[in-house]
Tab-separated table of C-alpha atoms and ligand atoms in Angstrom:
chain	number	residue	atom	x	y	z
L	1130	MET	CA	-21.214	-1.795	-36.282
L	1131	THR	CA	-19.355	0.322	-33.719
L	1132	ARG	CA	-20.322	3.928	-33.285
L	1133	ARG	CA	-18.612	6.649	-31.280
L	1134	VAL	CA	-20.498	7.507	-28.103
L	1135	ALA	CA	-20.625	10.793	-26.199
L	1136	VAL	CA	-21.883	11.945	-22.832
L	1137	VAL	CA	-24.190	14.869	-23.646
L	1138	ALA	CA	-25.719	15.797	-20.271
L	1139	GLY	CA	-25.599	15.044	-16.573
L	1140	GLY	CA	-27.413	15.635	-13.315
L	1141	HIS	CA	-26.538	15.259	-9.648
L	1142	SER	CA	-28.459	15.265	-6.383
L	1143	LYS	CA	-27.139	16.743	-3.192
L	1144	PHE	CA	-25.090	14.034	-1.453
L	1145	GLY	CA	-25.418	13.525	2.293
L	1146	LYS	CA	-27.524	11.894	4.951
L	1147	ARG	CA	-30.704	12.433	2.974
L	1148	TYR	CA	-33.380	11.553	5.514
L	1149	ASP	CA	-35.505	14.156	3.710
L	1150	ALA	CA	-35.728	12.138	0.482
L	1151	THR	CA	-36.900	8.725	-0.639
L	1152	MET	CA	-34.980	6.704	-3.236
L	1153	ARG	CA	-37.560	7.859	-5.807
L	1154	GLU	CA	-36.951	11.498	-4.907
L	1155	LEU	CA	-33.168	11.129	-5.126
L	1156	CYS	CA	-33.569	9.682	-8.635
L	1157	ALA	CA	-35.843	12.551	-9.645
L	1158	GLU	CA	-33.389	15.102	-8.227
L	1159	ALA	CA	-30.557	13.683	-10.349
L	1160	TYR	CA	-32.694	13.454	-13.494
L	1161	LYS	CA	-34.195	16.955	-13.199
L	1162	PRO	CA	-31.223	18.899	-14.676
L	1163	VAL	CA	-31.189	16.418	-17.568
L	1164	TYR	CA	-34.902	16.987	-18.128
L	1165	ASP	CA	-34.414	20.751	-17.832
L	1166	ALA	CA	-31.709	20.487	-20.525
L	1167	GLY	CA	-34.442	19.250	-22.853
L	1168	ILE	CA	-33.803	15.525	-22.570
L	1169	THR	CA	-37.358	14.574	-21.797
L	1170	GLN	CA	-38.478	10.973	-21.315
L	1171	ASP	CA	-39.679	10.602	-24.905
L	1172	ARG	CA	-36.109	11.213	-26.169
L	1173	ILE	CA	-34.591	8.385	-24.104
L	1174	ASP	CA	-34.584	4.889	-25.638
L	1175	ALA	CA	-33.558	2.851	-22.592
L	1176	THR	CA	-31.991	3.098	-19.148
L	1177	VAL	CA	-29.288	1.397	-17.123
L	1178	LEU	CA	-29.971	1.746	-13.434
L	1179	SER	CA	-27.092	1.474	-11.061
L	1180	TYR	CA	-27.347	0.543	-7.420
L	1181	ALA	CA	-25.049	-1.716	-5.493
L	1182	ALA	CA	-27.073	-3.194	-2.658
L	1183	SER	CA	-30.781	-3.612	-2.112
L	1184	GLN	CA	-30.255	-4.406	1.594
L	1185	PHE	CA	-29.849	-0.733	2.570
L	1186	THR	CA	-33.482	0.060	1.789
L	1187	GLY	CA	-34.917	-3.439	1.498
L	1188	GLN	CA	-36.274	-2.441	-1.926
L	1189	GLY	CA	-36.199	-5.342	-4.364
L	1190	ALA	CA	-36.375	-4.906	-8.147
L	1191	GLY	CA	-35.003	-1.413	-7.624
L	1192	SER	CA	-34.506	-0.706	-11.305
L	1193	ALA	CA	-38.260	-0.798	-11.849
L	1194	LEU	CA	-38.749	1.658	-8.991
L	1195	MET	CA	-36.011	3.944	-10.274
L	1196	ALA	CA	-37.341	3.952	-13.834
L	1197	ASP	CA	-40.861	4.551	-12.527
L	1198	SER	CA	-39.719	7.458	-10.370
L	1199	ILE	CA	-38.572	9.438	-13.405
L	1200	GLY	CA	-41.349	8.498	-15.798
L	1201	LEU	CA	-39.415	5.868	-17.740
L	1202	GLN	CA	-41.521	2.907	-16.666
L	1203	GLU	CA	-42.440	2.058	-20.245
L	1204	LYS	CA	-38.882	2.076	-21.590
L	1205	PRO	CA	-36.525	-0.924	-21.384
L	1206	HIS	CA	-34.333	-0.875	-18.311
L	1207	LEU	CA	-31.888	-3.117	-16.527
L	1208	ARG	CA	-29.849	-3.023	-13.365
L	1209	VAL	CA	-26.086	-3.476	-13.268
L	1210	GLU	CA	-24.197	-4.368	-10.087
L	1211	SER	CA	-20.423	-4.395	-9.475
L	1212	ALA	CA	-20.162	-3.316	-5.814
L	1213	CYS	CA	-18.654	0.204	-5.574
L	1214	ALA	CA	-17.774	0.131	-9.317
L	1215	THR	CA	-21.442	-0.238	-10.229
L	1216	GLY	CA	-21.727	3.286	-11.660
L	1217	THR	CA	-19.009	2.845	-14.264
L	1218	ALA	CA	-20.060	-0.748	-14.947
L	1219	SER	CA	-23.449	0.734	-15.850
L	1220	ILE	CA	-21.825	3.305	-18.146
L	1221	ARG	CA	-19.842	0.472	-19.729
L	1222	ALA	CA	-22.999	-1.549	-20.323
L	1223	ALA	CA	-24.787	1.443	-21.825
L	1224	TYR	CA	-21.760	2.286	-23.969
L	1225	GLY	CA	-21.846	-1.229	-25.451
L	1226	MET	CA	-25.526	-0.968	-26.293
L	1227	VAL	CA	-25.214	2.483	-27.862
L	1228	ALA	CA	-21.973	1.717	-29.744
L	1229	SER	CA	-23.474	-1.470	-31.133
L	1230	GLY	CA	-26.531	0.292	-32.516
L	1231	LEU	CA	-29.078	-1.290	-30.195
L	1232	TYR	CA	-30.113	2.115	-28.839
L	1233	ASP	CA	-29.244	5.708	-29.764
L	1234	VAL	CA	-29.929	7.460	-26.470
L	1235	MET	CA	-29.463	5.923	-23.038
L	1236	LEU	CA	-29.764	7.309	-19.543
L	1237	VAL	CA	-27.482	5.922	-16.839
L	1238	LEU	CA	-28.880	6.658	-13.398
L	1239	GLY	CA	-27.001	5.705	-10.229
L	1240	VAL	CA	-28.432	5.856	-6.726
L	1241	GLU	CA	-27.777	4.524	-3.250
L	1242	GLN	CA	-29.525	5.237	-0.010
L	1243	MET	CA	-27.197	3.878	2.661
L	1244	ASN	CA	-28.421	5.758	5.720
L	1245	ARG	CA	-31.681	3.918	6.108
L	1246	VAL	CA	-29.613	1.618	8.344
L	1247	SER	CA	-26.992	2.381	11.021
L	1248	SER	CA	-23.292	2.667	10.089
L	1249	ALA	CA	-22.669	-0.662	11.821
L	1250	THR	CA	-25.327	-2.380	9.718
L	1251	ALA	CA	-24.145	-0.656	6.523
L	1252	THR	CA	-20.614	-1.854	7.295
L	1253	GLU	CA	-21.909	-5.379	7.798
L	1254	TYR	CA	-23.807	-5.335	4.483
L	1255	MET	CA	-20.796	-3.962	2.605
L	1256	SER	CA	-18.536	-6.586	4.188
L	1257	ARG	CA	-20.630	-9.254	2.482
L	1258	ALA	CA	-18.887	-8.268	-0.753
L	1259	GLY	CA	-15.889	-10.110	0.717
L	1260	ASP	CA	-15.649	-13.893	0.579
L	1261	MET	CA	-18.435	-15.109	2.879
L	1262	ARG	CA	-16.418	-18.172	3.881
L	1263	TRP	CA	-12.863	-16.913	4.230
L	1264	GLU	CA	-13.056	-13.147	4.825
L	1265	TYR	CA	-16.376	-11.973	6.254
L	1266	PRO	CA	-16.441	-14.363	9.264
L	1267	TYR	CA	-13.055	-13.045	10.368
L	1268	GLY	CA	-14.224	-9.448	10.515
L	1269	ILE	CA	-12.652	-8.198	7.303
L	1270	SER	CA	-14.772	-5.113	6.713
L	1271	PHE	CA	-13.975	-2.460	4.090
L	1272	PRO	CA	-11.897	-0.356	6.481
L	1273	ALA	CA	-10.020	-3.566	7.359
L	1274	PHE	CA	-9.237	-4.413	3.705
L	1275	TYR	CA	-7.744	-1.004	3.141
L	1276	ALA	CA	-6.015	-0.939	6.533
L	1277	LEU	CA	-4.174	-4.092	5.453
L	1278	MET	CA	-3.132	-2.386	2.220
L	1279	ALA	CA	-2.082	0.759	4.121
L	1280	SER	CA	-0.010	-1.235	6.631
L	1281	ARG	CA	1.781	-3.063	3.856
L	1282	TYR	CA	2.383	0.122	1.865
L	1283	MET	CA	3.669	1.988	4.916
L	1284	ALA	CA	6.046	-0.862	5.740
L	1285	GLU	CA	7.344	-1.390	2.194
L	1286	TYR	CA	7.856	2.264	1.329
L	1287	ASN	CA	8.461	3.690	4.793
L	1288	LEU	CA	5.415	5.924	4.419
L	1289	PRO	CA	4.377	8.040	7.410
L	1290	HIS	CA	0.656	8.453	8.086
L	1291	ASP	CA	1.121	12.196	7.537
L	1292	VAL	CA	1.025	11.650	3.770
L	1293	LEU	CA	-2.405	10.012	3.996
L	1294	SER	CA	-3.655	12.972	6.014
L	1295	MET	CA	-2.416	15.373	3.331
L	1296	ILE	CA	-4.740	13.573	0.911
L	1297	SER	CA	-7.683	13.973	3.325
L	1298	VAL	CA	-6.922	17.682	3.729
L	1299	LYS	CA	-6.998	18.111	-0.070
L	1300	SER	CA	-10.285	16.210	-0.390
L	1301	HIS	CA	-11.976	18.347	2.245
L	1302	HIS	CA	-10.494	21.512	0.760
L	1303	TYR	CA	-12.317	20.805	-2.496
L	1304	GLY	CA	-15.408	19.260	-0.905
L	1305	ALA	CA	-15.853	22.503	1.037
L	1306	GLN	CA	-16.266	24.248	-2.339
L	1307	ASN	CA	-18.751	21.752	-3.721
L	1308	PRO	CA	-22.357	22.503	-2.774
L	1309	LYS	CA	-23.351	18.933	-3.567
L	1310	ALA	CA	-20.820	17.419	-1.135
L	1311	HIS	CA	-21.895	15.363	1.873
L	1312	LEU	CA	-19.345	16.840	4.308
L	1313	PRO	CA	-18.365	20.203	2.815
L	1314	LYS	CA	-15.896	21.386	5.419
L	1315	GLU	CA	-12.189	22.168	5.484
L	1316	VAL	CA	-10.071	20.125	7.889
L	1317	SER	CA	-6.634	21.015	9.167
L	1318	PHE	CA	-3.721	18.632	8.854
L	1319	GLU	CA	-3.653	18.219	12.660
L	1320	GLU	CA	-7.378	17.433	12.785
L	1321	ALA	CA	-7.027	14.843	10.026
L	1322	ASN	CA	-3.851	13.279	11.352
L	1323	ASN	CA	-5.028	12.984	14.962
L	1324	ALA	CA	-8.568	11.786	14.357
L	1325	VAL	CA	-10.069	8.808	16.134
L	1326	PRO	CA	-8.770	5.425	14.869
L	1327	ILE	CA	-11.236	3.388	12.790
L	1328	CYS	CA	-9.050	0.441	11.788
L	1329	ARG	CA	-5.380	1.127	12.400
L	1330	PRO	CA	-3.506	2.684	10.707
L	1331	LEU	CA	-6.624	4.318	9.201
L	1332	ASN	CA	-8.499	6.944	11.175
L	1333	LEU	CA	-11.814	8.749	10.660
L	1334	TYR	CA	-10.405	11.145	8.079
L	1335	ASP	CA	-8.902	8.328	6.042
L	1336	CYS	CA	-12.403	6.920	5.435
L	1337	SER	CA	-14.988	7.850	2.831
L	1338	LEU	CA	-18.519	8.627	3.947
L	1339	ILE	CA	-21.658	6.539	4.143
L	1340	THR	CA	-23.809	8.592	1.807
L	1341	ASP	CA	-27.224	8.881	0.176
L	1342	GLY	CA	-27.356	10.344	-3.306
L	1343	ALA	CA	-27.911	9.945	-7.022
L	1344	ALA	CA	-26.300	11.015	-10.292
L	1345	ALA	CA	-27.250	10.709	-13.954
L	1346	VAL	CA	-25.576	10.951	-17.369
L	1347	VAL	CA	-26.918	10.577	-20.903
L	1348	LEU	CA	-25.027	8.654	-23.600
L	1349	VAL	CA	-25.782	9.288	-27.271
L	1350	ALA	CA	-24.528	7.705	-30.521
L	1351	GLU	CA	-22.434	9.924	-32.796
L	1352	PRO	CA	-24.980	10.441	-35.588
L	1353	ARG	CA	-27.463	11.957	-33.105
L	1354	VAL	CA	-25.137	13.887	-30.795
L	1355	LYS	CA	-25.710	17.290	-32.471
L	1356	GLU	CA	-29.429	17.048	-31.636
L	1357	PHE	CA	-28.477	17.206	-27.954
L	1358	THR	CA	-25.420	19.429	-27.501
L	1359	ASP	CA	-22.541	21.254	-29.119
L	1360	GLN	CA	-20.375	20.296	-26.130
L	1361	PRO	CA	-20.149	16.498	-26.264
L	1362	MET	CA	-17.734	14.553	-24.097
L	1363	TRP	CA	-16.586	11.524	-26.081
L	1364	ILE	CA	-15.800	8.174	-24.559
L	1365	LYS	CA	-12.255	7.825	-25.846
L	1366	GLY	CA	-11.072	4.738	-24.000
L	1367	MET	CA	-12.531	2.229	-21.609
L	1368	GLY	CA	-10.874	-0.591	-19.709
L	1369	ALA	CA	-12.187	-3.091	-17.210
L	1370	GLY	CA	-9.947	-5.151	-14.982
L	1371	ALA	CA	-10.441	-7.772	-12.318
L	1372	SER	CA	-8.401	-9.056	-9.386
L	1373	GLU	CA	-8.373	-12.170	-7.216
L	1374	MET	CA	-11.464	-12.423	-4.982
L	1375	MET	CA	-9.427	-12.515	-1.778
L	1376	ILE	CA	-6.642	-10.039	-1.177
L	1377	GLN	CA	-4.568	-12.792	0.465
L	1378	ASP	CA	-4.246	-14.370	-3.006
L	1379	ARG	CA	-2.865	-11.230	-4.622
L	1380	PRO	CA	0.782	-10.854	-5.530
L	1381	SER	CA	0.944	-7.426	-3.891
L	1382	LEU	CA	-1.026	-5.300	-1.445
L	1383	THR	CA	0.612	-2.055	-2.506
L	1384	SER	CA	-1.286	-1.884	-5.780
L	1385	ILE	CA	-4.581	-3.204	-7.163
L	1386	PRO	CA	-3.860	-5.583	-10.059
L	1387	GLY	CA	-7.308	-5.072	-11.628
L	1388	ALA	CA	-6.783	-1.306	-11.638
L	1389	LYS	CA	-3.526	-1.643	-13.536
L	1390	ARG	CA	-5.204	-3.949	-16.058
L	1391	ALA	CA	-8.142	-1.582	-16.486
L	1392	ALA	CA	-5.847	1.421	-16.920
L	1393	LYS	CA	-3.691	-0.367	-19.484
L	1394	ALA	CA	-6.744	-1.309	-21.539
L	1395	ALA	CA	-8.225	2.199	-21.335
L	1396	TYR	CA	-4.980	3.920	-22.373
L	1397	LYS	CA	-4.601	1.460	-25.250
L	1398	MET	CA	-8.118	2.034	-26.542
L	1399	ALA	CA	-7.699	5.818	-26.214
L	1400	GLY	CA	-4.230	5.821	-27.788
L	1401	LEU	CA	-3.073	7.952	-24.858
L	1402	GLN	CA	-0.558	7.817	-22.035
L	1403	PRO	CA	-0.822	8.903	-18.407
L	1404	LYS	CA	1.007	12.164	-19.202
L	1405	ASP	CA	-1.795	13.143	-21.608
L	1406	ILE	CA	-4.480	13.163	-18.896
L	1407	ASN	CA	-5.506	16.610	-17.603
L	1408	MET	CA	-7.612	15.557	-14.602
L	1409	ALA	CA	-8.641	12.385	-12.799
L	1410	GLU	CA	-11.493	11.312	-10.599
L	1411	VAL	CA	-10.135	8.392	-8.573
L	1412	HIS	CA	-11.761	5.972	-6.181
L	1413	ASP	CA	-10.546	7.270	-2.807
L	1414	CYS	CA	-12.743	5.055	-0.652
L	1415	PHE	CA	-9.833	5.360	1.783
L	1416	SER	CA	-6.901	7.794	1.635
L	1417	ILE	CA	-4.498	4.927	0.899
L	1418	ALA	CA	-6.648	4.000	-2.115
L	1419	GLU	CA	-6.038	7.429	-3.651
L	1420	LEU	CA	-2.278	7.095	-3.142
L	1421	ILE	CA	-2.285	3.649	-4.743
L	1422	ALA	CA	-4.435	4.977	-7.616
L	1423	TYR	CA	-1.764	7.583	-8.488
L	1424	GLU	CA	0.596	4.681	-9.105
L	1425	ASP	CA	-1.795	2.169	-10.680
L	1426	LEU	CA	-2.840	4.825	-13.216
L	1427	GLY	CA	0.777	5.594	-14.106
L	1428	PHE	CA	0.841	9.152	-12.741
L	1429	ALA	CA	3.726	8.129	-10.445
L	1430	GLU	CA	6.165	5.231	-10.132
L	1431	PRO	CA	5.449	2.592	-7.466
L	1432	GLY	CA	6.288	3.996	-4.053
L	1433	LYS	CA	6.561	7.550	-5.416
L	1434	GLY	CA	2.888	8.585	-5.333
L	1435	ARG	CA	3.519	10.607	-2.168
L	1436	GLN	CA	5.447	13.181	-4.211
L	1437	LEU	CA	2.253	14.138	-6.059
L	1438	ILE	CA	0.444	15.138	-2.885
L	1439	GLU	CA	3.518	16.525	-1.108
L	1440	ASN	CA	4.225	18.795	-4.103
L	1441	LYS	CA	0.529	19.644	-4.556
L	1442	GLU	CA	0.611	18.318	-8.122
L	1443	VAL	CA	-2.833	16.797	-7.543
L	1444	TYR	CA	-4.394	20.174	-6.652
L	1445	HIS	CA	-6.512	21.960	-9.295
L	1446	THR	CA	-3.563	24.022	-10.525
L	1447	GLY	CA	-1.128	21.104	-10.462
L	1448	ARG	CA	0.192	18.720	-13.111
L	1449	ILE	CA	-2.569	16.132	-12.642
L	1450	PRO	CA	-5.520	17.427	-10.591
L	1451	VAL	CA	-7.270	14.618	-8.708
L	1452	ASN	CA	-10.710	14.674	-7.076
L	1453	CYS	CA	-11.228	18.426	-7.150
L	1454	ASP	CA	-14.869	17.819	-6.222
L	1455	GLY	CA	-13.962	16.437	-2.777
L	1456	GLY	CA	-13.812	12.792	-3.806
L	1457	LEU	CA	-15.499	9.970	-1.953
L	1458	LYS	CA	-13.937	11.369	1.221
L	1459	SER	CA	-15.760	14.705	1.345
L	1460	LYS	CA	-18.264	14.664	-1.532
L	1461	GLY	CA	-19.372	11.213	-0.377
L	1462	HIS	CA	-19.733	7.669	-1.615
L	1463	PRO	CA	-23.276	6.463	-2.339
L	1464	LEU	CA	-22.027	3.236	-3.901
L	1465	GLY	CA	-24.146	2.915	-7.060
L	1466	ALA	CA	-24.033	6.649	-7.794
L	1467	THR	CA	-20.292	7.148	-7.326
L	1468	GLY	CA	-18.962	6.226	-10.795
L	1469	VAL	CA	-21.749	8.251	-12.425
L	1470	SER	CA	-20.969	11.212	-10.165
L	1471	MET	CA	-17.291	11.015	-11.182
L	1472	THR	CA	-18.307	11.186	-14.845
L	1473	TYR	CA	-20.625	14.123	-14.112
L	1474	GLU	CA	-17.654	15.931	-12.528
L	1475	VAL	CA	-15.422	15.393	-15.578
L	1476	LEU	CA	-18.212	16.778	-17.802
L	1477	SER	CA	-18.656	19.796	-15.501
L	1478	GLN	CA	-14.925	20.497	-15.421
L	1479	MET	CA	-14.618	20.243	-19.227
L	1480	ARG	CA	-17.545	22.649	-19.591
L	1481	LYS	CA	-15.970	24.975	-16.992
L	1482	LYS	CA	-19.008	24.639	-14.764
L	1483	ALA	CA	-17.285	24.102	-11.412
L	1484	GLU	CA	-19.234	26.209	-8.937
L	1485	LYS	CA	-16.151	28.119	-7.776
L	1486	PRO	CA	-13.057	29.260	-9.698
L	1487	THR	CA	-10.984	27.926	-6.811
L	1488	ARG	CA	-11.821	24.382	-7.881
L	1489	GLN	CA	-12.070	24.877	-11.639
L	1490	ILE	CA	-9.341	23.031	-13.542
L	1491	LYS	CA	-7.934	25.240	-16.285
L	1492	ASP	CA	-8.151	23.288	-19.498
L	1493	VAL	CA	-9.398	19.715	-19.596
L	1494	LYS	CA	-9.000	17.944	-22.913
L	1495	TYR	CA	-8.767	14.431	-21.450
L	1496	GLY	CA	-10.358	13.421	-18.139
L	1497	LEU	CA	-10.043	10.022	-16.517
L	1498	VAL	CA	-12.403	8.163	-14.187
L	1499	HIS	CA	-11.116	5.297	-11.983
L	1500	ASN	CA	-13.803	3.372	-10.107
L	1501	VAL	CA	-12.961	0.375	-7.908
L	1502	GLY	CA	-15.405	-2.265	-6.714
L	1503	GLN	CA	-14.878	-4.033	-3.400
L	1504	SER	CA	-11.131	-4.281	-2.702
L	1505	GLY	CA	-10.373	-4.358	-6.435
L	1506	GLN	CA	-12.309	-7.318	-7.821
L	1507	PHE	CA	-13.965	-5.007	-10.339
L	1508	VAL	CA	-12.239	-1.912	-11.703
L	1509	ASN	CA	-13.299	0.354	-14.537
L	1510	VAL	CA	-11.173	3.111	-16.014
L	1511	ILE	CA	-12.798	5.436	-18.547
L	1512	ILE	CA	-11.042	8.197	-20.488
L	1513	TYR	CA	-13.187	11.031	-21.800
L	1514	GLU	CA	-12.287	13.554	-24.496
L	1515	ARG	CA	-13.583	17.101	-24.878
L	1516	GLY	CA	-15.361	17.283	-28.204
L	1517	TRP	CA	-15.339	21.029	-28.929
I	1963	LIG	C1	-15.762	5.906	9.500
I	1963	LIG	C2	-17.211	5.541	9.752
I	1963	LIG	C3	-17.264	4.186	10.444
I	1963	LIG	C4	-17.828	6.615	10.667
I	1963	LIG	O1	-19.191	6.286	10.856
I	1963	LIG	P1	-19.962	6.642	12.213
I	1963	LIG	O2	-19.086	6.386	13.377
I	1963	LIG	O3	-21.287	5.982	12.192
I	1963	LIG	O4	-20.153	8.173	12.082
I	1963	LIG	P2	-21.486	9.002	12.278
I	1963	LIG	O5	-22.287	8.977	11.026
I	1963	LIG	O6	-22.174	8.591	13.556
I	1963	LIG	O7	-20.905	10.474	12.459
I	1963	LIG	C5	-20.206	10.861	13.654
I	1963	LIG	C6	-19.419	12.117	13.327
I	1963	LIG	O8	-18.312	11.772	12.494
I	1963	LIG	C7	-18.413	12.440	11.243
I	1963	LIG	N1	-18.024	11.469	10.227
I	1963	LIG	C8	-18.619	10.311	9.915
I	1963	LIG	N2	-17.924	9.669	8.974
I	1963	LIG	C9	-16.873	10.452	8.668
I	1963	LIG	C10	-15.807	10.340	7.769
I	1963	LIG	N3	-15.694	9.256	6.977
I	1963	LIG	N4	-14.916	11.328	7.714
I	1963	LIG	C11	-15.015	12.418	8.506
I	1963	LIG	N5	-16.006	12.582	9.407
I	1963	LIG	C12	-16.919	11.601	9.464
I	1963	LIG	C13	-19.851	12.872	11.117
I	1963	LIG	O9	-19.981	14.028	10.322
I	1963	LIG	C14	-20.219	13.143	12.536
I	1963	LIG	O10	-19.715	14.403	12.915
I	1963	LIG	P3	-20.513	15.343	13.944
I	1963	LIG	O11	-20.579	14.564	15.234
I	1963	LIG	O12	-19.681	16.590	14.017
I	1963	LIG	O13	-21.866	15.540	13.327
I	1963	LIG	C15	-17.991	5.493	8.411
I	1963	LIG	O14	-17.949	6.755	7.798
I	1963	LIG	C16	-17.443	4.437	7.460
I	1963	LIG	O15	-17.593	3.242	7.671
I	1963	LIG	N6	-16.822	4.865	6.350
I	1963	LIG	C17	-16.327	3.920	5.332
I	1963	LIG	C18	-17.423	3.583	4.360
I	1963	LIG	C19	-17.056	2.449	3.466
I	1963	LIG	O16	-16.420	1.486	3.860
I	1963	LIG	N7	-17.459	2.524	2.209
I	1963	LIG	C20	-17.131	1.538	1.192
I	1963	LIG	C21	-15.757	1.758	0.770
I	1963	LIG	S1	-15.330	0.972	-0.735
């Protein structure tokens, strides 16, 4: 049995350095709008809880804590982990269980609390997602992975750093209009382009943020959807792709092979092409990652992604709006919550619930989420369809 599955509701905490909140409180903050929409605990069959790394808080068995924090301690729950792609991996797991008929109603709750440790320690923990024998000991942190990709891309396609800064300016432009964003401020091109180097050629404004936050979505099987909403967002296509563990083994550094595989599978399942997509939430953990995503998702030919940002086609009024919530760069990147937050944003845009008209995309029939784990070992692409 395979049933159609829809996202019927979502919730989102404020992202930021949330020293004011425990992990329990972040979970409750993300679940509250779902509860207020009438999806009380008794209506939820089971939960997938998404967090990427227990080291940040030291909390083991975090899924039990998360379920307990929102009153779901008696319902079945499990934790999914796929580094920074954990949120969409959790949605994928829940989709399988709902489509198969195991459960009718599932909550996917993503959370990460990264600022309980210093940035240096967080960087060290994240670096452990690299190969502990051949990458980590040589200092290949996340900024270093993406700096290698940026260097290669810049050399192959003669790309000036200016183009990466244009992406950062866009992210902050939209983050400044998102009350849930971690760093909601506009930055000028000069500020972004001349910022302090982090790992050359990437500077501070090329990097996503180290963020605390949580997000939630509810997945329901088709026969029960009408009980929950008359504005369902259907899961139309879903693709997962993987890449070689070490980037030195990959055929190219100017694209992410797993992302291309995931996109191909998602488009095939949806019966759609890149030109059909009305908005995308892409995994801009670094500015270069957003540029590469334009190409891996088929919105631009290899080496031509720069035209999308130079011509403002990825702004909210453009041909393919990308990350009009600020993205990982300005909204923030609490690892386990990120893919869930992206899905929440697609739902909000489809329902025309963006907080400001200046970031509301006009008419979203198909929205795409692209969520990359580590330097591309795990990638999920999900295509959603407006159901009203
Ligand atoms: C770039 C980075 C090292 C900066 O961390 P940091 O030096 O500890 O920065 P702090 O938190 O001390 O903040 C210092 C200042 O820089 C700002 N800042 C921090 N990170 C920033 C970022 N990514 N972009 C823009 N500004 C940033 C802070 O707001 C703060 O500004 P203020 O002094 O005006 O208040 C960190 O953000 C980082 O590692 N980002 C990448 C995260 C990552 O790899 N995620 C996984 C990717 S898949």
